[in-house]
Amino acid sequence: FADDLVNKGGMIDVLRRLVVEAKADIGRFLEAYKIESLEDLPVARFAEAVGKLERKRAQIASAQDQQQETSDA
């Protein structure tokens, strides 16, 4: 089963980076995917996880942009 997990190649690095950039609660993320560590995420769920983290990251960027516009006004 280890070959079916994201612990190989660059996938785990992508996940780690996105978790940080999205300011994701790692505990909630792991719980949502019913895994004990990022390395335990099945490859089949990688695209789903990346999509969710990218949306969260975009929401943070949008909120920061709005906050910057408000402070500039």
Short mmCIF file of N, CA and C in Angstrom, two decimals:
data_model
loop_
_atom_site.label_atom_id
_atom_site.label_comp_id
_atom_site.label_asym_id
_atom_site.label_seq_id
_atom_site.Cartn_x
_atom_site.Cartn_y
_atom_site.Cartn_z
N PHE A 1 0.81 -1.21 0.00
CA PHE A 1 0.00 0.00 0.00
C PHE A 1 0.84 1.27 0.00
N ALA A 2 2.07 1.17 0.43
CA ALA A 2 2.92 2.36 0.54
C ALA A 2 3.10 3.05 -0.80
N ASP A 3 3.05 2.29 -1.90
CA ASP A 3 3.21 2.90 -3.21
C ASP A 3 2.00 3.74 -3.60
N ASP A 4 0.89 3.57 -2.91
CA ASP A 4 -0.33 4.30 -3.22
C ASP A 4 -0.50 5.54 -2.35
N LEU A 5 0.56 5.93 -1.62
CA LEU A 5 0.50 7.08 -0.73
C LEU A 5 1.36 8.20 -1.30
N VAL A 6 1.10 9.43 -0.84
CA VAL A 6 1.81 10.59 -1.38
C VAL A 6 3.21 10.78 -0.82
N ASN A 7 3.72 9.79 -0.11
CA ASN A 7 5.03 9.94 0.53
C ASN A 7 6.19 9.82 -0.44
N LYS A 8 5.91 9.67 -1.71
CA LYS A 8 6.96 9.54 -2.71
C LYS A 8 6.93 10.74 -3.65
N GLY A 9 8.06 11.02 -4.25
CA GLY A 9 8.13 12.10 -5.22
C GLY A 9 7.87 13.46 -4.60
N GLY A 10 7.42 14.37 -5.42
CA GLY A 10 7.21 15.73 -4.96
C GLY A 10 5.84 15.99 -4.37
N MET A 11 4.97 15.00 -4.36
CA MET A 11 3.60 15.22 -3.88
C MET A 11 3.56 15.66 -2.43
N ILE A 12 4.36 15.04 -1.60
CA ILE A 12 4.33 15.39 -0.18
C ILE A 12 4.84 16.82 0.01
N ASP A 13 5.83 17.22 -0.79
CA ASP A 13 6.33 18.59 -0.70
C ASP A 13 5.27 19.60 -1.10
N VAL A 14 4.50 19.27 -2.12
CA VAL A 14 3.40 20.15 -2.55
C VAL A 14 2.38 20.29 -1.43
N LEU A 15 2.01 19.18 -0.83
CA LEU A 15 1.04 19.23 0.27
C LEU A 15 1.54 20.06 1.44
N ARG A 16 2.77 19.83 1.83
CA ARG A 16 3.34 20.58 2.96
C ARG A 16 3.33 22.08 2.69
N ARG A 17 3.74 22.46 1.47
CA ARG A 17 3.78 23.87 1.11
C ARG A 17 2.38 24.48 1.12
N LEU A 18 1.43 23.77 0.56
CA LEU A 18 0.06 24.28 0.52
C LEU A 18 -0.56 24.40 1.91
N VAL A 19 -0.27 23.45 2.78
CA VAL A 19 -0.79 23.52 4.14
C VAL A 19 -0.30 24.80 4.81
N VAL A 20 0.97 25.11 4.63
CA VAL A 20 1.54 26.33 5.22
C VAL A 20 0.94 27.57 4.57
N GLU A 21 0.93 27.60 3.24
CA GLU A 21 0.45 28.78 2.52
C GLU A 21 -1.04 29.04 2.78
N ALA A 22 -1.80 27.97 2.95
CA ALA A 22 -3.24 28.11 3.19
C ALA A 22 -3.55 28.32 4.67
N LYS A 23 -2.49 28.28 5.49
CA LYS A 23 -2.67 28.42 6.94
C LYS A 23 -3.71 27.42 7.45
N ALA A 24 -3.63 26.21 6.90
CA ALA A 24 -4.58 25.16 7.24
C ALA A 24 -4.29 24.60 8.63
N ASP A 25 -5.34 24.24 9.32
CA ASP A 25 -5.23 23.55 10.60
C ASP A 25 -4.89 22.10 10.29
N ILE A 26 -3.65 21.72 10.50
CA ILE A 26 -3.19 20.39 10.11
C ILE A 26 -3.99 19.30 10.81
N GLY A 27 -4.36 19.51 12.05
CA GLY A 27 -5.15 18.51 12.77
C GLY A 27 -6.49 18.27 12.11
N ARG A 28 -7.15 19.34 11.73
CA ARG A 28 -8.45 19.21 11.05
C ARG A 28 -8.28 18.58 9.67
N PHE A 29 -7.21 18.93 8.99
CA PHE A 29 -6.94 18.35 7.67
C PHE A 29 -6.76 16.85 7.78
N LEU A 30 -5.92 16.43 8.71
CA LEU A 30 -5.68 14.99 8.90
C LEU A 30 -6.97 14.28 9.29
N GLU A 31 -7.74 14.90 10.17
CA GLU A 31 -9.00 14.29 10.60
C GLU A 31 -9.98 14.17 9.43
N ALA A 32 -10.04 15.20 8.60
CA ALA A 32 -10.97 15.18 7.46
C ALA A 32 -10.66 14.04 6.50
N TYR A 33 -9.37 13.75 6.35
CA TYR A 33 -8.97 12.67 5.44
C TYR A 33 -8.74 11.34 6.16
N LYS A 34 -9.00 11.34 7.47
CA LYS A 34 -8.86 10.12 8.27
C LYS A 34 -7.48 9.50 8.12
N ILE A 35 -6.46 10.37 8.27
CA ILE A 35 -5.07 9.93 8.19
C ILE A 35 -4.32 10.46 9.41
N GLU A 36 -3.17 9.86 9.68
CA GLU A 36 -2.38 10.27 10.84
C GLU A 36 -1.28 11.26 10.48
N SER A 37 -0.87 11.28 9.22
CA SER A 37 0.14 12.23 8.76
C SER A 37 -0.10 12.50 7.28
N LEU A 38 0.47 13.59 6.76
CA LEU A 38 0.30 13.91 5.35
C LEU A 38 0.78 12.77 4.46
N GLU A 39 1.83 12.08 4.89
CA GLU A 39 2.38 10.98 4.12
C GLU A 39 1.40 9.83 3.95
N ASP A 40 0.37 9.78 4.78
CA ASP A 40 -0.61 8.70 4.72
C ASP A 40 -1.74 8.97 3.72
N LEU A 41 -1.74 10.16 3.11
CA LEU A 41 -2.81 10.50 2.16
C LEU A 41 -2.69 9.62 0.92
N PRO A 42 -3.77 8.95 0.54
CA PRO A 42 -3.72 8.14 -0.68
C PRO A 42 -3.54 9.02 -1.92
N VAL A 43 -2.77 8.54 -2.86
CA VAL A 43 -2.55 9.28 -4.11
C VAL A 43 -3.90 9.59 -4.77
N ALA A 44 -4.86 8.68 -4.66
CA ALA A 44 -6.17 8.88 -5.29
C ALA A 44 -6.89 10.12 -4.75
N ARG A 45 -6.50 10.59 -3.57
CA ARG A 45 -7.16 11.77 -2.98
C ARG A 45 -6.28 13.02 -3.04
N PHE A 46 -5.11 12.89 -3.67
CA PHE A 46 -4.16 14.00 -3.74
C PHE A 46 -4.77 15.22 -4.44
N ALA A 47 -5.34 15.03 -5.62
CA ALA A 47 -5.90 16.15 -6.39
C ALA A 47 -7.01 16.85 -5.59
N GLU A 48 -7.83 16.08 -4.92
CA GLU A 48 -8.90 16.65 -4.08
C GLU A 48 -8.31 17.51 -2.97
N ALA A 49 -7.31 16.98 -2.29
CA ALA A 49 -6.68 17.70 -1.19
C ALA A 49 -6.01 18.98 -1.68
N VAL A 50 -5.30 18.89 -2.79
CA VAL A 50 -4.64 20.06 -3.36
C VAL A 50 -5.68 21.12 -3.73
N GLY A 51 -6.77 20.69 -4.34
CA GLY A 51 -7.82 21.63 -4.72
C GLY A 51 -8.39 22.37 -3.52
N LYS A 52 -8.65 21.65 -2.46
CA LYS A 52 -9.20 22.28 -1.26
C LYS A 52 -8.21 23.26 -0.65
N LEU A 53 -6.94 22.86 -0.59
CA LEU A 53 -5.93 23.74 -0.02
C LEU A 53 -5.71 24.97 -0.89
N GLU A 54 -5.75 24.80 -2.21
CA GLU A 54 -5.60 25.94 -3.10
C GLU A 54 -6.77 26.92 -2.97
N ARG A 55 -7.98 26.40 -2.80
CA ARG A 55 -9.14 27.29 -2.59
C ARG A 55 -8.99 28.05 -1.29
N LYS A 56 -8.54 27.37 -0.25
CA LYS A 56 -8.35 28.03 1.04
C LYS A 56 -7.26 29.10 0.93
N ARG A 57 -6.20 28.78 0.23
CA ARG A 57 -5.12 29.76 0.02
C ARG A 57 -5.64 30.98 -0.74
N ALA A 58 -6.46 30.76 -1.75
CA ALA A 58 -7.03 31.86 -2.53
C ALA A 58 -7.95 32.73 -1.67
N GLN A 59 -8.71 32.09 -0.78
CA GLN A 59 -9.59 32.85 0.12
C GLN A 59 -8.76 33.76 1.04
N ILE A 60 -7.66 33.24 1.52
CA ILE A 60 -6.79 34.04 2.40
C ILE A 60 -6.22 35.22 1.61
N ALA A 61 -5.76 34.96 0.39
CA ALA A 61 -5.19 36.02 -0.43
C ALA A 61 -6.24 37.08 -0.73
N SER A 62 -7.46 36.66 -1.01
CA SER A 62 -8.54 37.60 -1.29
C SER A 62 -8.86 38.44 -0.06
N ALA A 63 -8.90 37.81 1.10
CA ALA A 63 -9.18 38.54 2.34
C ALA A 63 -8.06 39.54 2.62
N GLN A 64 -6.83 39.15 2.35
CA GLN A 64 -5.71 40.07 2.57
C GLN A 64 -5.77 41.25 1.60
N ASP A 65 -6.17 40.98 0.36
CA ASP A 65 -6.32 42.06 -0.62
C ASP A 65 -7.40 43.03 -0.18
N GLN A 66 -8.53 42.51 0.30
CA GLN A 66 -9.61 43.38 0.76
C GLN A 66 -9.18 44.19 1.97
N GLN A 67 -8.43 43.57 2.86
CA GLN A 67 -7.95 44.28 4.04
C GLN A 67 -6.98 45.39 3.61
N GLN A 68 -6.13 45.12 2.64
CA GLN A 68 -5.18 46.12 2.15
C GLN A 68 -5.93 47.29 1.51
N GLU A 69 -6.98 46.99 0.72
CA GLU A 69 -7.77 48.04 0.10
C GLU A 69 -8.44 48.91 1.14
N THR A 70 -8.93 48.31 2.22
CA THR A 70 -9.59 49.03 3.28
C THR A 70 -8.60 49.95 4.00
N SER A 71 -7.41 49.46 4.24
CA SER A 71 -6.41 50.27 4.94
C SER A 71 -5.84 51.37 4.05
N ASP A 72 -5.90 51.18 2.72
CA ASP A 72 -5.43 52.20 1.80
C ASP A 72 -6.44 53.33 1.61
N ALA A 73 -7.70 53.05 1.93
CA ALA A 73 -8.78 54.02 1.67
C ALA A 73 -8.76 55.17 2.67
#
